[in-house]
């Protein structure tokens, strides 16, 4: 998967978590793709422009598309916040 390589090459994980794993300077991005008021254009804006505490990245259109595909895939496959999990009486996690 190309998008994951971009995530690693650009070191997004130094400051951001996926599934709760990664650096803690920035927020967890596991569910950013489907978050209300966020999503692909929002992600693109942050990556392209940066903020006072996040560097900007100059990705090619193709790289950006792949990075967004990776984040969409991650979003569809898990939840970021274990505190929101419902735990069954036997200790397993409910969906
Ligand atoms: C040096 C640390 C650092 C790196 C590296 C970094 N970020 Fe960030 N990022 C941040 C911080 C800190 C914020 C919070 C923004 C703020 O408060 O200004 C942020 C915010 C964001 C947001 C908005 C999150 C939200 O919930 O509003 C997105 C999306 C994002 N980063 C994506 C990325 C991606 C993709 C990469 C890799 C290409 C990346 N970041 C690399 C530090 C970083």
Coordinates of N, CA and C and ligand atoms in Angstrom, one line a residue:
X1 N 0.8 -1.2 0.0 CA 0.0 0.0 0.0 C 0.9 1.3 0.0
X2 N 0.8 2.1 -1.0 CA 1.6 3.3 -1.2 C 1.4 4.3 -0.1
X3 N 0.2 4.5 0.2 CA -0.1 5.6 1.2 C 0.5 5.4 2.5
X4 N 0.7 4.2 2.9 CA 1.3 3.9 4.2 C 2.8 4.2 4.1
X5 N 3.4 4.0 2.9 CA 4.8 4.3 2.8 C 5.0 5.8 2.9
X6 N 4.1 6.6 2.4 CA 4.2 8.1 2.4 C 4.0 8.5 3.9
X7 N 3.1 7.9 4.6 CA 2.9 8.2 6.0 C 4.2 7.9 6.8
X8 N 4.9 6.8 6.4 CA 6.2 6.5 7.1 C 7.3 7.4 6.6
X9 N 7.4 7.7 5.3 CA 8.5 8.5 4.7 C 8.4 9.9 5.3
X10 N 7.2 10.4 5.4 CA 7.1 11.8 5.8 C 7.0 11.9 7.3
X11 N 7.1 10.8 8.0 CA 7.1 10.8 9.5 C 5.9 11.3 10.2
X12 N 4.8 11.2 9.6 CA 3.5 11.7 10.2 C 3.4 11.0 11.6
X13 N 3.8 9.8 11.7 CA 3.7 9.0 12.9 C 4.6 9.5 14.0
X14 N 5.5 10.4 13.8 CA 6.3 10.9 14.8 C 5.5 11.8 15.7
X15 N 4.5 12.4 15.2 CA 3.6 13.4 15.9 C 2.2 12.9 16.0
X16 N 1.7 11.9 15.2 CA 0.3 11.5 15.2 C 0.2 10.0 15.5
X17 N -0.9 9.6 16.1 CA -1.1 8.2 16.3 C -2.1 7.7 15.2
X18 N -2.0 6.4 15.0 CA -2.9 5.6 14.2 C -3.3 4.4 15.1
X19 N -4.5 4.1 15.4 CA -4.9 3.1 16.4 C -4.3 3.3 17.7
X20 N -4.0 4.6 18.1 CA -3.4 4.9 19.4 C -1.9 4.8 19.4
X21 N -1.3 4.4 18.3 CA 0.2 4.2 18.3 C 0.9 5.3 17.5
X22 N 1.9 5.9 18.1 CA 2.6 7.0 17.4 C 3.0 8.1 18.4
X23 N 3.4 9.2 17.8 CA 3.8 10.4 18.7 C 2.6 11.1 19.2
X24 N 2.8 11.9 20.2 CA 1.6 12.6 20.9 C 1.6 14.1 20.8
X25 N 2.4 14.6 19.9 CA 2.4 16.1 19.7 C 1.1 16.5 19.0
X26 N 0.7 15.8 18.0 CA -0.6 16.0 17.3 C -1.6 15.0 17.7
X27 N -2.9 15.2 17.2 CA -4.0 14.3 17.5 C -3.9 12.9 16.8
X28 N -4.6 11.9 17.3 CA -4.8 10.6 16.7 C -5.6 10.8 15.4
X29 N -5.1 10.2 14.3 CA -5.8 10.4 13.0 C -6.5 9.2 12.5
X30 N -6.7 8.2 13.4 CA -7.4 7.0 12.9 C -8.7 7.2 12.2
X31 N -9.5 8.1 12.8 CA -10.9 8.3 12.3 C -11.1 9.7 11.7
X32 N -10.0 10.4 11.4 CA -10.1 11.7 10.8 C -10.9 11.7 9.5
X33 N -10.8 10.7 8.7 CA -11.4 10.6 7.4 C -12.9 10.8 7.4
X34 N -13.5 10.1 8.5 CA -15.0 10.2 8.5 C -15.4 11.1 9.6
X35 N -14.5 11.8 10.3 CA -14.9 12.7 11.4 C -15.8 13.9 10.8
X36 N -16.9 14.2 11.6 CA -17.8 15.2 11.1 C -17.1 16.6 11.0
X37 N -17.2 17.2 9.9 CA -16.6 18.5 9.7 C -15.1 18.4 9.3
X38 N -14.6 17.1 9.1 CA -13.2 17.0 8.7 C -13.2 16.2 7.3
X39 N -12.4 15.1 7.2 CA -12.5 14.4 6.0 C -11.3 14.8 5.0
X40 N -11.4 14.3 3.8 CA -10.3 14.4 2.8 C -9.8 15.9 2.5
X41 N -10.7 16.8 2.3 CA -10.3 18.1 2.0 C -9.6 18.8 3.2
X42 N -10.1 18.5 4.3 CA -9.6 19.0 5.6 C -8.2 18.5 5.8
X43 N -8.0 17.2 5.6 CA -6.7 16.6 5.7 C -5.7 17.2 4.8
X44 N -6.1 17.3 3.5 CA -5.3 17.9 2.5 C -4.9 19.3 2.8
X45 N -5.8 20.1 3.4 CA -5.5 21.5 3.8 C -4.4 21.5 4.8
X46 N -4.5 20.7 5.8 CA -3.5 20.6 6.9 C -2.1 20.2 6.4
X47 N -2.1 19.2 5.6 CA -0.8 18.7 5.1 C -0.1 19.7 4.2
X48 N -0.9 20.4 3.3 CA -0.4 21.3 2.4 C 0.1 22.6 3.1
X49 N -0.8 23.1 4.0 CA -0.5 24.4 4.6 C 0.3 24.3 5.9
X50 N 0.2 23.2 6.6 CA 0.8 23.1 7.9 C 0.2 24.1 8.9
X51 N 0.7 24.1 10.1 CA 0.2 25.1 11.1 C 1.5 25.6 11.9
X52 N 1.4 26.5 12.8 CA 2.6 26.9 13.6 C 3.3 25.8 14.2
X53 N 2.6 24.7 14.5 CA 3.3 23.5 15.2 C 3.4 22.3 14.3
X54 N 2.9 22.3 13.1 CA 3.0 21.2 12.2 C 3.6 21.7 10.9
X55 N 4.7 21.0 10.4 CA 5.3 21.4 9.2 C 4.4 21.2 8.0
X56 N 4.5 22.0 6.9 CA 3.8 21.7 5.7 C 4.6 20.7 4.9
X57 N 3.8 20.0 4.0 CA 4.4 18.9 3.2 C 4.1 19.2 1.7
X58 N 5.0 19.1 0.9 CA 4.8 19.4 -0.5 C 4.7 18.1 -1.3
X59 N 3.5 17.5 -1.2 CA 3.2 16.2 -1.8 C 2.8 16.4 -3.3
X60 N 3.1 15.5 -4.1 CA 2.6 15.5 -5.5 C 1.1 15.0 -5.4
X61 N 0.3 15.4 -6.4 CA -1.1 15.0 -6.4 C -1.3 13.5 -6.2
X62 N -0.5 12.7 -6.8 CA -0.6 11.3 -6.7 C -0.3 10.8 -5.3
X63 N 0.7 11.4 -4.7 CA 1.1 11.0 -3.3 C 0.0 11.4 -2.3
X64 N -0.6 12.6 -2.6 CA -1.7 13.0 -1.7 C -2.9 12.1 -1.8
X65 N -3.2 11.7 -3.0 CA -4.3 10.7 -3.3 C -4.0 9.4 -2.5
X66 N -2.8 8.9 -2.6 CA -2.5 7.7 -1.9 C -2.5 7.8 -0.4
X67 N -2.0 8.9 0.1 CA -2.1 9.2 1.5 C -3.5 9.2 2.0
X68 N -4.4 9.8 1.3 CA -5.8 9.9 1.6 C -6.5 8.5 1.6
X69 N -6.1 7.7 0.6 CA -6.6 6.4 0.5 C -6.2 5.5 1.7
X70 N -5.0 5.7 2.1 CA -4.5 5.0 3.3 C -5.3 5.4 4.5
X71 N -5.5 6.7 4.7 CA -6.3 7.2 5.9 C -7.8 6.7 5.8
X72 N -8.3 6.6 4.6 CA -9.7 6.1 4.4 C -9.7 4.7 4.9
X73 N -8.7 3.9 4.4 CA -8.6 2.5 4.8 C -8.5 2.3 6.3
X74 N -7.6 3.1 6.9 CA -7.4 3.0 8.4 C -8.7 3.3 9.1
X75 N -9.4 4.3 8.6 CA -10.7 4.8 9.3 C -11.7 3.7 9.2
X76 N -11.8 3.0 8.1 CA -12.8 1.9 7.9 C -12.5 0.7 8.7
X77 N -11.2 0.6 9.2 CA -10.8 -0.7 9.8 C -10.7 -0.6 11.3
X78 N -10.9 0.5 11.9 CA -10.8 0.5 13.3 C -11.2 1.8 14.0
X79 N -11.2 1.8 15.3 CA -11.6 3.0 16.0 C -10.4 3.4 16.9
X80 N -10.2 4.8 17.1 CA -9.0 5.2 17.7 C -9.0 5.3 19.2
X81 N -10.2 5.4 19.8 CA -10.3 5.7 21.2 C -10.8 4.5 22.0
X82 N -9.9 3.8 22.7 CA -10.3 2.6 23.5 C -11.3 3.0 24.6
X83 N -11.2 4.2 25.0 CA -12.1 4.7 26.1 C -13.6 4.6 25.7
X84 N -13.8 4.7 24.3 CA -15.2 4.6 23.9 C -15.7 3.2 23.6
X85 N -14.8 2.2 23.7 CA -15.2 0.9 23.5 C -16.2 0.4 24.6
X86 N -17.2 -0.4 24.1 CA -18.1 -1.0 25.1 C -17.6 -2.4 25.4
X87 N -17.4 -2.7 26.7 CA -16.8 -3.9 27.1 C -17.9 -4.9 27.6
X88 N -17.9 -6.1 27.0 CA -18.9 -7.1 27.4 C -18.6 -7.6 28.8
X89 N -19.6 -8.3 29.5 CA -19.3 -8.8 30.8 C -18.2 -9.8 30.9
X90 N -17.8 -10.5 29.7 CA -16.7 -11.4 29.7 C -15.4 -10.8 29.3
X91 N -15.4 -9.5 29.2 CA -14.1 -8.8 28.9 C -13.9 -8.6 27.4
X92 N -14.7 -9.1 26.5 CA -14.5 -8.9 25.1 C -15.1 -7.5 24.8
X93 N -14.8 -7.0 23.6 CA -15.2 -5.7 23.2 C -16.4 -5.8 22.2
X94 N -17.5 -5.1 22.5 CA -18.7 -5.1 21.7 C -18.4 -4.2 20.5
X95 N -19.1 -4.4 19.4 CA -18.9 -3.5 18.2 C -19.7 -2.3 18.4
Ligands
LIG1 C1 6.2 17.8 13.9 C2 5.0 17.1 14.3 C3 4.0 16.8 13.1 C4 4.2 16.1 12.0 C5 5.5 15.5 11.5 C6 2.9 16.0 11.3 N1 2.0 16.7 12.1 FE1 0.0 16.8 11.6 N2 -0.3 18.0 13.3 C7 0.6 18.2 14.2 C8 0.0 19.0 15.3 C9 0.7 19.5 16.5 C10 -1.3 19.2 14.9 C11 -2.4 20.0 15.7 C12 -2.5 21.3 14.9 C13 -2.4 22.5 15.6 O1 -2.7 22.5 16.8 O2 -2.0 23.5 15.0 C14 -1.5 18.5 13.6 C15 -2.7 18.5 13.0 C16 -3.0 17.6 11.9 C17 -4.3 17.4 11.3 C18 -5.6 18.0 11.8 C19 -6.1 17.0 12.9 C20 -7.5 17.4 13.4 O3 -8.0 16.5 14.1 O4 -7.9 18.5 13.3 C21 -4.1 16.5 10.2 C22 -5.1 16.0 9.3 C23 -2.7 16.2 10.2 N3 -2.0 16.9 11.2 C24 -2.1 15.4 9.2 C25 -0.7 15.1 9.2 C26 -0.1 14.2 8.2 C27 -0.9 13.4 7.1 C28 1.2 14.3 8.4 C29 2.3 13.6 7.6 C30 2.3 14.0 6.1 C31 1.5 15.1 9.6 N4 0.3 15.6 10.0 C32 2.7 15.4 10.1 C33 2.0 17.9 14.2 C34 2.6 17.2 13.2

